[in-house]
XYZ file of C-alpha atoms in Angstrom:
709
model
C 5.564 -13.247 6.504
C 8.834 -11.012 5.074
C 8.148 -7.183 6.396
C 10.133 -5.733 3.361
C 9.397 -1.591 2.748
C 8.227 -0.470 -0.297
C 11.007 2.438 -1.684
C 9.264 5.571 -3.009
C 7.586 5.190 -6.568
C 6.821 1.214 -5.752
C 3.549 -0.191 -6.015
C 3.050 -2.068 -3.053
C 3.401 -5.672 -3.391
C 0.515 -8.115 -1.720
C 3.367 -10.428 -0.353
C 7.152 -9.243 0.187
C 9.966 -12.112 -0.430
C 11.273 -14.369 2.444
C 14.472 -14.722 1.056
C 16.406 -12.881 -1.750
C 19.903 -13.031 -3.659
C 21.811 -13.137 -7.036
C 23.395 -16.106 -8.851
C 26.452 -15.743 -10.857
C 27.132 -17.532 -14.077
C 30.009 -16.611 -16.709
C 30.055 -13.033 -14.665
C 26.416 -12.413 -15.543
C 24.724 -11.771 -11.904
C 20.848 -13.123 -11.572
C 18.617 -12.288 -8.976
C 16.119 -14.270 -7.438
C 13.619 -14.396 -4.987
C 11.835 -17.297 -1.982
C 8.159 -17.033 -1.084
C 6.307 -19.191 1.782
C 7.916 -22.803 2.136
C 6.865 -26.120 1.909
C 6.077 -28.939 -0.717
C 6.249 -28.669 -3.855
C 8.431 -25.939 -4.663
C 7.102 -23.907 -8.199
C 10.250 -22.096 -9.786
C 8.595 -19.073 -12.194
C 10.530 -19.089 -15.135
C 11.457 -15.624 -17.252
C 9.978 -14.456 -20.193
C 11.038 -12.091 -22.360
C 13.699 -9.348 -21.219
C 10.445 -7.111 -21.979
C 9.272 -8.447 -18.323
C 10.955 -8.886 -15.294
C 9.370 -11.852 -12.607
C 7.104 -8.960 -11.144
C 4.742 -9.782 -14.180
C 4.065 -13.292 -11.757
C 3.043 -10.661 -8.965
C -0.546 -11.769 -9.505
C 0.043 -15.655 -8.614
C 2.925 -15.247 -6.085
C 1.069 -14.683 -2.996
C -1.414 -17.124 -3.825
C 0.592 -19.825 -4.511
C 2.891 -19.232 -1.572
C 0.233 -19.458 0.617
C 0.234 -23.647 -0.503
C 3.300 -23.857 -1.495
C 7.117 -22.655 -1.803
C 7.477 -20.250 -5.215
C 10.717 -18.893 -6.223
C 10.846 -16.494 -8.733
C 13.954 -14.841 -10.832
C 14.485 -12.104 -12.933
C 15.476 -12.973 -16.506
C 18.619 -11.461 -17.767
C 18.420 -8.354 -19.418
C 15.621 -7.234 -17.075
C 14.691 -6.541 -13.526
C 17.897 -6.248 -10.634
C 19.714 -8.746 -13.187
C 22.749 -7.842 -14.897
C 21.980 -7.102 -18.958
C 24.835 -8.522 -20.975
C 25.285 -6.610 -24.186
C 26.469 -9.767 -26.452
C 23.931 -11.923 -28.386
C 24.827 -15.223 -27.298
C 24.136 -14.646 -23.503
C 20.428 -14.649 -24.339
C 20.450 -18.390 -25.727
C 17.621 -20.509 -24.479
C 20.019 -22.424 -22.756
C 21.437 -20.314 -20.843
C 17.849 -18.903 -18.919
C 18.004 -22.400 -18.388
C 21.323 -22.976 -16.597
C 19.976 -19.596 -14.737
C 17.113 -21.575 -13.288
C 19.373 -24.352 -12.196
C 21.970 -22.439 -10.610
C 18.879 -20.671 -8.654
C 17.192 -23.895 -7.879
C 21.108 -25.562 -6.872
C 21.164 -21.282 -4.581
C 17.574 -22.173 -3.001
C 18.658 -25.842 -1.703
C 15.881 -27.126 -4.271
C 15.686 -30.628 -5.735
C 13.152 -31.100 -8.039
C 10.612 -28.194 -8.957
C 7.474 -27.222 -10.593
C 8.064 -24.976 -13.663
C 5.639 -22.754 -14.786
C 6.731 -20.575 -18.258
C 5.089 -17.635 -19.905
C 4.605 -17.089 -23.838
C 8.948 -17.305 -24.630
C 9.673 -18.333 -21.103
C 7.474 -21.548 -22.287
C 11.647 -22.648 -24.679
C 12.974 -22.276 -21.348
C 10.426 -24.752 -19.582
C 10.836 -26.743 -22.389
C 14.828 -26.544 -22.449
C 14.765 -27.538 -18.280
C 11.757 -30.548 -18.954
C 13.644 -32.323 -21.332
C 17.458 -31.789 -20.354
C 16.919 -31.639 -16.993
C 14.626 -34.216 -16.058
C 15.667 -35.055 -12.767
C 15.135 -31.338 -11.362
C 11.338 -31.238 -12.848
C 8.415 -32.522 -11.180
C 6.170 -30.821 -13.631
C 5.680 -28.173 -16.197
C 2.804 -25.302 -16.948
C 3.073 -23.135 -20.006
C 0.677 -20.260 -20.592
C 0.855 -19.004 -23.851
C 3.895 -20.457 -24.795
C 5.875 -19.338 -27.966
C 6.547 -23.034 -29.217
C 8.690 -22.938 -32.481
C 8.091 -27.054 -32.990
C 3.963 -25.974 -34.144
C 0.993 -23.986 -35.039
C 1.044 -20.925 -37.352
C 2.133 -17.255 -36.947
C -0.688 -14.961 -36.756
C -1.007 -13.646 -40.093
C -0.525 -10.129 -38.902
C 3.120 -10.682 -38.086
C 4.187 -12.896 -40.962
C 4.070 -10.192 -43.535
C 6.596 -8.086 -41.399
C 8.494 -11.273 -40.181
C 11.757 -9.318 -41.704
C 13.383 -8.263 -38.050
C 16.282 -6.242 -40.126
C 14.561 -4.349 -43.408
C 14.049 -0.879 -43.096
C 10.933 0.645 -43.501
C 9.596 4.423 -44.429
C 7.206 4.018 -41.811
C 7.098 1.830 -38.685
C 3.101 0.958 -38.179
C 1.775 -1.890 -36.598
C 3.802 -4.938 -36.404
C 6.638 -3.218 -38.769
C 7.308 -2.074 -35.031
C 8.587 -4.861 -33.838
C 12.078 -4.267 -35.869
C 15.504 -3.850 -34.954
C 15.824 -0.449 -36.615
C 12.210 1.057 -34.456
C 13.752 -0.446 -31.213
C 16.611 1.369 -31.115
C 14.878 4.793 -32.941
C 11.927 4.889 -30.295
C 12.233 1.919 -27.686
C 9.045 3.172 -26.630
C 6.946 3.604 -29.198
C 6.992 -0.198 -29.995
C 6.807 -1.039 -26.004
C 3.487 0.778 -26.403
C 2.561 -0.870 -29.190
C 3.636 -4.666 -28.270
C 1.996 -4.536 -24.693
C -1.111 -3.081 -26.125
C -0.931 -6.368 -28.248
C -0.385 -8.833 -25.013
C -3.573 -7.523 -23.337
C -6.839 -7.227 -26.065
C -9.203 -7.455 -23.521
C -11.497 -4.334 -22.766
C -10.431 -2.087 -19.731
C -6.886 -3.525 -19.299
C -5.416 0.432 -18.707
C -3.696 -1.144 -15.349
C -2.219 -4.126 -17.172
C -1.038 -1.897 -20.009
C 0.276 1.085 -17.663
C 2.275 -1.991 -15.597
C 3.431 -3.935 -19.052
C 4.777 -0.777 -20.394
C 6.558 0.287 -17.184
C 8.179 -3.341 -16.890
C 9.446 -2.587 -20.115
C 11.040 0.541 -19.823
C 13.043 -1.113 -17.357
C 15.395 -2.212 -20.013
C 15.900 -0.600 -23.456
C 16.143 -1.302 -27.461
C 19.488 -2.541 -27.477
C 19.261 -4.957 -24.927
C 16.103 -6.294 -26.506
C 18.143 -6.449 -29.752
C 20.715 -8.986 -28.906
C 17.710 -10.896 -27.331
C 16.369 -11.183 -30.730
C 20.029 -11.720 -32.087
C 20.493 -14.369 -29.394
C 20.252 -18.291 -30.937
C 16.710 -19.471 -30.207
C 15.436 -22.940 -30.817
C 14.661 -24.125 -34.209
C 11.522 -25.753 -35.110
C 13.526 -29.256 -35.239
C 14.571 -28.562 -31.803
C 11.799 -27.561 -30.316
C 9.660 -30.668 -31.248
C 12.529 -33.136 -30.091
C 12.573 -31.544 -26.989
C 9.164 -31.857 -26.345
C 8.822 -35.243 -27.534
C 12.005 -35.687 -24.704
C 9.699 -34.111 -22.091
C 8.383 -37.096 -19.306
C 6.482 -34.952 -16.568
C 3.294 -34.248 -16.455
C 1.986 -30.680 -18.174
C -0.808 -28.377 -18.595
C -0.551 -25.877 -21.663
C -2.911 -22.486 -20.884
C -3.468 -20.336 -23.992
C -5.651 -17.923 -24.679
C -7.622 -18.042 -27.963
C -7.849 -14.307 -28.599
C -3.517 -14.269 -28.436
C -2.138 -11.435 -30.792
C 1.015 -12.077 -30.123
C 1.584 -16.233 -30.178
C -1.459 -18.301 -32.047
C -3.198 -20.216 -30.057
C -2.216 -23.446 -31.992
C 0.979 -23.163 -30.892
C 0.101 -23.579 -27.872
C -2.180 -26.568 -28.747
C 0.568 -27.933 -31.236
C 2.782 -27.491 -27.643
C 0.143 -30.014 -25.524
C 0.132 -32.708 -28.242
C 3.784 -33.148 -28.269
C 4.540 -33.050 -24.663
C 1.770 -35.229 -24.338
C -0.007 -32.917 -22.151
C -3.341 -31.546 -21.392
C -4.681 -27.938 -22.730
C -6.570 -25.514 -21.652
C -8.054 -22.872 -24.036
C -9.415 -19.977 -22.369
C -12.087 -18.057 -24.451
C -11.864 -14.483 -24.617
C -8.371 -14.430 -23.161
C -5.922 -12.364 -24.450
C -1.380 -13.312 -24.379
C -1.336 -12.720 -20.766
C -4.149 -14.476 -18.928
C -2.589 -14.948 -15.764
C -2.273 -11.014 -15.415
C -5.892 -10.130 -16.709
C -7.851 -13.295 -15.382
C -5.187 -14.293 -12.610
C -8.785 -16.103 -10.750
C -8.941 -19.072 -13.544
C -5.463 -18.921 -14.167
C -4.607 -19.582 -10.498
C -6.951 -22.081 -9.749
C -5.297 -24.036 -12.859
C -2.185 -23.803 -11.091
C -2.792 -24.515 -8.199
C -5.083 -27.862 -9.324
C -1.759 -29.306 -11.379
C 0.363 -27.997 -8.998
C -1.065 -29.274 -5.244
C -4.713 -30.517 -5.715
C -6.983 -29.207 -2.089
C -7.442 -32.205 -0.423
C -11.138 -32.540 -0.386
C -12.937 -31.827 3.099
C -13.079 -34.022 6.230
C -16.498 -33.092 7.498
C -19.718 -32.602 5.421
C -22.877 -30.916 7.199
C -26.043 -32.239 5.189
C -28.143 -29.174 4.082
C -31.154 -28.965 6.571
C -29.096 -29.175 9.953
C -26.708 -26.241 8.715
C -26.740 -23.121 10.953
C -27.710 -20.049 9.188
C -23.872 -18.587 8.787
C -23.075 -15.285 6.980
C -19.497 -14.020 5.916
C -18.734 -10.519 6.475
C -15.933 -8.544 4.509
C -15.478 -5.596 5.694
C -12.951 -3.263 4.213
C -10.201 -1.738 6.363
C -9.979 1.541 4.464
C -11.301 3.296 7.331
C -12.851 2.392 11.066
C -16.266 3.365 9.287
C -16.964 0.562 8.347
C -16.186 -1.697 11.156
C -19.107 0.298 13.213
C -21.884 0.357 10.577
C -21.258 -3.574 9.950
C -21.803 -4.255 13.394
C -24.338 -2.556 13.373
C -25.877 -4.580 10.622
C -24.886 -7.695 12.144
C -26.443 -6.834 15.348
C -29.943 -6.226 13.770
C -29.474 -9.119 11.532
C -29.559 -10.903 14.465
C -32.696 -9.916 15.574
C -34.196 -11.041 12.388
C -32.551 -14.228 12.536
C -31.449 -15.189 15.979
C -29.698 -18.277 15.085
C -27.549 -16.463 12.384
C -23.977 -17.418 12.744
C -21.495 -14.574 11.493
C -17.865 -15.004 10.090
C -15.340 -11.870 9.644
C -13.174 -12.236 7.303
C -11.024 -8.817 8.110
C -7.655 -6.731 9.117
C -6.824 -4.627 11.720
C -7.959 -1.735 12.624
C -11.361 -3.237 11.622
C -10.530 -6.896 14.008
C -9.535 -4.315 16.930
C -13.373 -2.773 16.323
C -15.492 -6.220 15.778
C -12.949 -7.998 18.632
C -14.220 -5.556 21.104
C -17.955 -6.189 20.172
C -17.244 -9.934 20.637
C -17.364 -10.614 17.317
C -15.541 -14.009 15.312
C -12.663 -12.909 13.338
C -12.287 -16.095 10.645
C -8.656 -17.264 11.310
C -8.161 -16.931 7.271
C -8.219 -13.469 8.293
C -3.967 -13.526 8.815
C -3.707 -14.390 5.478
C -5.012 -10.736 4.117
C -2.628 -8.194 2.441
C -2.163 -5.281 4.519
C -4.944 -2.184 2.360
C -4.523 0.362 5.054
C -0.536 -0.314 4.441
C -0.625 0.446 0.779
C -2.458 3.452 1.258
C -0.141 5.314 3.637
C 2.273 4.210 1.626
C 0.854 6.100 -1.053
C -0.343 9.255 0.317
C 1.733 12.843 0.547
C 1.140 15.467 2.920
C -2.436 15.563 3.660
C -2.866 14.106 -0.044
C -4.036 11.259 -0.949
C -4.873 10.534 -4.696
C -6.939 7.721 -3.330
C -7.966 6.428 -7.228
C -4.663 6.087 -8.197
C -4.063 3.939 -4.675
C -6.755 1.493 -5.163
C -5.661 1.085 -8.621
C -2.610 0.420 -7.555
C -3.603 -1.863 -5.110
C -4.966 -4.709 -7.811
C -2.197 -7.198 -6.607
C -3.498 -6.529 -2.847
C -7.370 -6.691 -3.840
C -6.466 -9.891 -5.944
C -4.558 -11.901 -2.954
C -6.848 -10.689 -0.723
C -9.668 -12.461 -2.796
C -8.267 -15.689 -3.338
C -8.591 -16.030 0.470
C -11.928 -15.530 0.339
C -12.141 -17.803 -2.071
C -10.718 -20.818 -0.610
C -12.740 -20.286 3.078
C -15.994 -20.262 0.840
C -14.838 -23.291 -1.780
C -13.898 -25.358 1.926
C -17.011 -23.979 4.783
C -20.248 -23.609 3.707
C -22.229 -20.128 3.967
C -25.688 -19.215 3.104
C -24.423 -15.120 2.358
C -21.931 -13.375 1.965
C -22.046 -9.359 2.558
C -18.977 -7.395 1.070
C -18.720 -3.514 2.704
C -16.952 -2.331 -0.060
C -15.033 -5.145 -0.366
C -14.080 -4.095 -3.572
C -12.078 -7.413 -4.608
C -14.981 -9.268 -3.700
C -17.171 -7.679 -6.220
C -15.128 -7.143 -8.884
C -13.359 -11.018 -8.974
C -17.074 -12.328 -8.930
C -18.015 -10.524 -11.925
C -15.801 -11.728 -13.667
C -15.591 -15.298 -12.298
C -19.564 -15.498 -11.790
C -19.157 -19.263 -11.743
C -17.502 -18.512 -8.112
C -20.177 -17.174 -6.507
C -21.277 -19.809 -3.982
C -23.961 -18.379 -1.649
C -26.424 -15.170 -1.810
C -24.116 -11.729 -1.991
C -24.888 -8.473 -0.412
C -22.780 -5.219 -1.840
C -22.762 -2.276 0.291
C -21.463 0.807 -0.109
C -22.244 4.612 0.520
C -20.910 6.316 -2.821
C -20.648 5.228 -6.548
C -18.843 6.452 -9.348
C -14.700 6.557 -9.699
C -14.233 10.321 -10.666
C -11.378 12.149 -12.034
C -9.821 15.522 -10.181
C -9.934 18.022 -12.182
C -6.158 18.134 -11.912
C -5.778 14.994 -13.268
C -6.040 16.133 -17.086
C -7.802 13.702 -19.943
C -5.726 10.439 -19.324
C -7.267 10.412 -15.683
C -10.873 11.505 -16.861
C -10.686 8.513 -19.532
C -9.553 5.782 -16.882
C -12.413 6.544 -14.078
C -14.974 7.133 -16.633
C -13.258 2.663 -18.095
C -13.595 1.599 -14.895
C -17.163 3.349 -14.069
C -18.151 1.402 -17.952
C -16.743 -2.035 -16.690
C -18.449 -1.784 -13.868
C -21.963 -1.263 -15.724
C -21.211 -3.527 -17.701
C -20.301 -6.163 -15.000
C -24.020 -4.762 -13.755
C -25.645 -5.314 -17.063
C -24.290 -8.719 -18.264
C -24.565 -10.564 -14.514
C -27.189 -9.005 -12.910
C -27.510 -12.475 -11.291
C -24.218 -11.695 -8.954
C -25.482 -9.345 -6.517
C -28.650 -10.413 -5.205
C -28.566 -6.997 -3.301
C -27.450 -3.432 -3.491
C -27.243 -1.837 -0.712
C -26.328 1.695 -0.344
C -25.170 3.563 3.235
C -27.400 6.708 2.250
C -30.868 8.445 0.324
C -30.516 8.944 -3.124
C -29.725 12.830 -2.816
C -26.707 11.942 -0.955
C -25.691 10.821 -4.380
C -23.382 13.486 -6.879
C -25.330 14.866 -9.896
C -22.286 14.157 -11.933
C -22.097 11.358 -14.698
C -19.998 8.439 -14.958
C -17.992 9.842 -17.933
C -18.891 10.590 -21.256
C -21.619 8.609 -23.026
C -22.301 7.307 -19.598
C -25.453 7.430 -17.467
C -25.588 10.323 -14.818
C -24.692 8.433 -11.570
C -28.205 9.115 -9.297
C -30.242 7.397 -12.237
C -28.408 4.220 -12.468
C -27.560 3.742 -8.780
C -31.748 4.404 -8.115
C -32.160 1.543 -10.662
C -29.390 -0.692 -9.094
C -29.668 -0.138 -5.634
C -32.048 -0.266 -2.432
C -31.263 2.654 -0.249
C -31.051 2.480 3.411
C -30.183 5.518 4.577
C -27.192 6.360 6.094
C -25.921 3.419 9.324
C -24.482 5.410 12.180
C -24.062 2.623 14.596
C -26.381 4.602 17.417
C -29.563 6.469 17.890
C -28.682 10.191 18.491
C -31.740 10.314 20.469
C -29.402 8.541 23.074
C -27.424 11.438 23.559
C -30.270 14.158 24.116
C -28.942 14.753 27.362
C -25.928 16.437 26.830
C -24.657 17.119 29.871
C -25.537 14.053 31.433
C -23.071 12.549 28.928
C -20.450 14.743 29.275
C -20.406 14.309 33.226
C -20.545 10.012 32.834
C -17.282 11.161 30.256
C -15.296 13.521 32.620
C -16.005 16.366 31.156
C -16.558 19.721 33.249
C -19.759 21.680 32.405
C -17.377 24.643 31.626
C -15.044 22.920 29.795
C -15.200 23.556 26.088
C -14.413 20.162 24.519
C -12.146 20.004 21.315
C -11.964 16.662 19.907
C -9.495 15.719 16.624
C -9.194 12.689 15.292
C -8.384 11.423 11.769
C -9.703 7.758 11.479
C -8.233 4.523 11.272
C -5.515 5.041 8.777
C -2.032 6.460 9.063
C -2.944 9.241 6.579
C -3.996 12.017 9.015
C -0.466 12.561 10.929
C -0.204 15.842 9.565
C -3.172 17.205 10.097
C -2.795 16.462 13.619
C 0.404 17.686 13.648
C -0.813 21.237 11.682
C -3.887 21.096 14.687
C -1.463 20.697 17.466
C 0.286 24.121 16.338
C -2.726 25.899 16.642
C -3.782 24.601 20.035
C -1.638 27.335 21.900
C -3.365 30.581 19.760
C -6.540 28.496 20.328
C -6.009 28.108 23.680
C -5.325 32.207 24.230
C -8.759 32.606 22.082
C -10.420 30.380 24.004
C -9.316 29.894 27.650
C -11.835 27.179 28.667
C -10.521 25.102 25.806
C -10.164 21.787 26.377
C -8.254 19.570 23.288
C -8.198 15.501 23.421
C -6.035 14.775 19.867
C -6.721 10.941 18.973
C -3.882 9.769 17.076
C -5.775 6.249 16.153
C -4.334 2.403 15.508
C -1.543 3.889 12.904
C -0.160 7.022 14.000
C 2.355 6.807 17.681
C 1.180 9.234 20.116
C 4.603 9.406 21.203
C 5.135 10.936 17.671
C 3.027 14.125 17.649
C 4.243 17.348 19.091
C 3.162 18.687 23.117
C 1.958 21.166 24.642
C 1.647 21.903 27.942
C -2.954 21.120 28.309
C -3.167 19.355 25.709
C -4.156 15.613 25.175
C -3.037 12.920 22.917
C -4.567 9.799 23.632
C -3.933 6.265 21.041
C -7.218 5.263 21.090
C -11.078 6.212 22.953
C -13.420 3.635 23.190
C -16.987 4.498 21.658
C -15.364 7.582 20.476
C -18.807 8.601 18.826
C -20.181 8.799 22.415
C -17.274 11.910 23.165
C -18.068 13.392 19.573
C -21.104 13.805 20.745
C -20.749 15.289 23.938
C -18.379 17.656 22.392
C -18.180 21.624 21.839
C -16.595 21.263 18.355
C -14.222 18.949 16.425
C -11.699 18.985 14.061
C -11.521 15.522 11.269
C -10.797 14.762 7.624
C -13.238 14.723 5.459
C -14.147 10.841 5.985
C -17.652 10.166 5.375
C -18.458 8.044 8.990
C -16.749 10.665 11.295
C -18.842 13.741 9.730
C -21.916 12.238 9.399
C -21.689 11.557 13.554
C -20.938 14.578 13.505
C -24.141 15.398 11.459
C -26.337 13.266 13.153
C -24.953 14.310 17.105
C -25.532 18.342 15.635
C -22.455 18.775 16.381
C -20.322 22.170 14.790
C -16.801 20.662 13.069
C -14.288 21.947 11.244
C -13.034 19.098 8.069
C -9.897 19.144 6.428
C -10.710 16.598 2.536
C -7.100 15.147 1.554
C -6.112 16.642 -1.313
C -7.362 14.507 -4.745
C -9.565 11.964 -2.615
C -11.527 12.092 -4.827
C -14.295 10.580 -2.652
C -13.588 12.806 0.037
C -14.171 16.060 -2.107
C -16.757 15.164 -4.064
C -18.845 12.452 -2.352
C -18.761 13.026 0.847
C -18.674 17.058 0.432
C -21.909 17.111 -1.850
C -23.912 15.116 1.087
C -22.439 17.630 3.826
C -23.462 20.252 1.722
C -27.075 18.659 1.193
C -27.507 18.655 5.180
C -25.943 22.045 5.539
C -22.813 20.108 8.134
C -19.232 21.746 8.957
C -17.137 23.981 7.724
C -14.918 23.227 4.501
C -11.063 24.271 5.632
C -7.919 23.819 2.650
C -5.299 22.044 4.092
C -2.494 24.504 2.645
C -4.072 28.002 3.313
C -4.722 26.526 6.809
C -2.014 27.899 8.797
C -2.250 27.433 12.647
C -3.571 30.907 12.949
C -6.341 30.019 10.668
C -7.329 27.247 12.384
C -7.371 28.842 15.863
C -9.322 31.342 14.437
C -11.573 28.957 12.740
C -11.905 27.030 16.215
C -12.439 30.350 18.588
C -15.181 31.254 15.980
C -17.035 27.331 15.416
C -16.680 26.112 18.501
C -20.299 25.878 20.961
C -21.920 27.236 17.863
C -25.435 26.215 17.261
C -26.405 24.454 14.068
C -29.189 24.004 11.886
C -27.877 20.993 10.221
C -31.023 18.453 8.156
C -31.560 15.442 10.709
C -30.383 12.296 9.641
C -33.177 9.721 10.269
C -32.076 6.952 12.469
C -32.758 3.332 12.012
C -30.476 2.816 8.999
C -28.835 -0.473 10.193
C -32.621 -1.632 11.203
C -33.090 -0.787 7.278
C -29.963 -2.602 6.194
C -30.268 -5.642 7.594
C -34.494 -5.817 6.350
C -33.033 -5.963 3.120
C -30.210 -8.273 3.349
C -32.272 -10.976 6.001
C -34.920 -11.566 2.889
C -31.982 -13.385 1.516
C -32.014 -15.982 4.479
């Protein structure tokens, strides 16, 4: 898989192209990308120049695991040229670009997939170049040869008309595009995504559309399109297999047009009730499965095990965003095996979680290698001690979808009695969007509930966070059968007192109604470390050492904090002569990239770090829940620095730590090396009076889960 890096501001892709290039025809350069290998090849056609090829982002990673995929930016947007002449946007010019891309990539034949206006380009290809087309899929095709025009659009069919005000479909007008292109874009994209809770697709669509301009779009409209007679004649000449997919609530192109196209091409027609104009973006699981069944149907399993001969099997999906999930999930798995000794557990996980699991002898499912990198995405979204966590997860949408499709293929081909998802957002979200895909008992684990806006996010962030919460609440209310168990890792009092949003319930009240509570899961019993002197001796710490452990977890986001604390070391050493500081870089930060000082110890990895934290005199950490709660359970003093804009660390974790009376919260912006040195000197070795953390959380969580086996 290619490892191209994102540019600043770009959204991380779930998969990057294996090859890319340009073709040039009549002075117009067209950009293309190639993904995957094998047969057949799928050619994803350009739609109207309003969007470039990134609108296929939900399809490419899935299809590229099963066949070869080619996508290209249609002339007028993306990395392709924007010719000013209307004639350059003739439908046959787009079809000729497609043939040129096939030639440039050495592709004899392909299955073509077109969306909206791409249906007309696909129609030309299938009818006039049948030797190059194995099959054709049309999604919400704007088919001129049949069906109805939406009544609300027909009223404003005169593209050149002058209006006193431009409201509704009057905005589909040359004059308005040239005067206020953005206003038209925001209107039109809102009509593409009519499904509730479509804030992210709408934002994406507006962003793609703003990569071109009103003048270019006018040229596309002035270009010669297919007449109804031409479209019907072309449809009658199509000889390859055809599939037409159309949302019944399409507010751009009437579903009757898709039905007419299927009828006239002799193809199959699939209507998606409740879907709008772009189901491949808004309902990607269903569309991906339809595409795969059409392009490369899965082969039936060569082996089947009779139900009563099957061993009990669980698939555990552990979030890779931080190492805390791995520690607690391994502890829960161990307790599950005590209750069901014959239970087999497969893990669908990625680095750095896999490192922890493999060290414990756990079995990583081979399909894990196909998972798109979530930790890498989170790191790409971070700045200096700053991670806008909510937006980072929103911008991870194509990665989450790609990873759900990996899980889908695993559970389709293998039999499991139980799925466990620890903050496996992709599994939970897409199961509720596609409840028919549930094939086993399912447990959801989390240590926080509710997306919360940051104060400086303004009204927009407040609205979007509430919209995400509302969608989740609606999911649970409509499909309570999807989650067989929802387990909160903590107590009810650990939940913030806030509401999910305006006119939405209080988070704690709702969670108490819908979750079981396991208490916190440390993965160890603090009583095992009651003899700290013996533990320190075992770990190599002298009795007179003042041990300070500095760690930022398993992601690469904490590099700036590590450097700041390292800068404080010389001053701290002067204040605390017996200071022994050990900096743990973690799996994603190169220790060699960090500054060094005489007497400072920098390690890339410390096995069973929680034991060292139990032995230390002070820890300096980020605001992540796992490490801070390990320190709380072991009653160790610590300084913690929540990441800016990280709503979980600033609200959920901080609320929990305040409840336990644990730790000293520090502000990174004001914590100069001198301030940090002073804090180390005042906190190291200090006696604490934290609220006790009840042991046995892993066993209680396992007991809730085991009932399903």
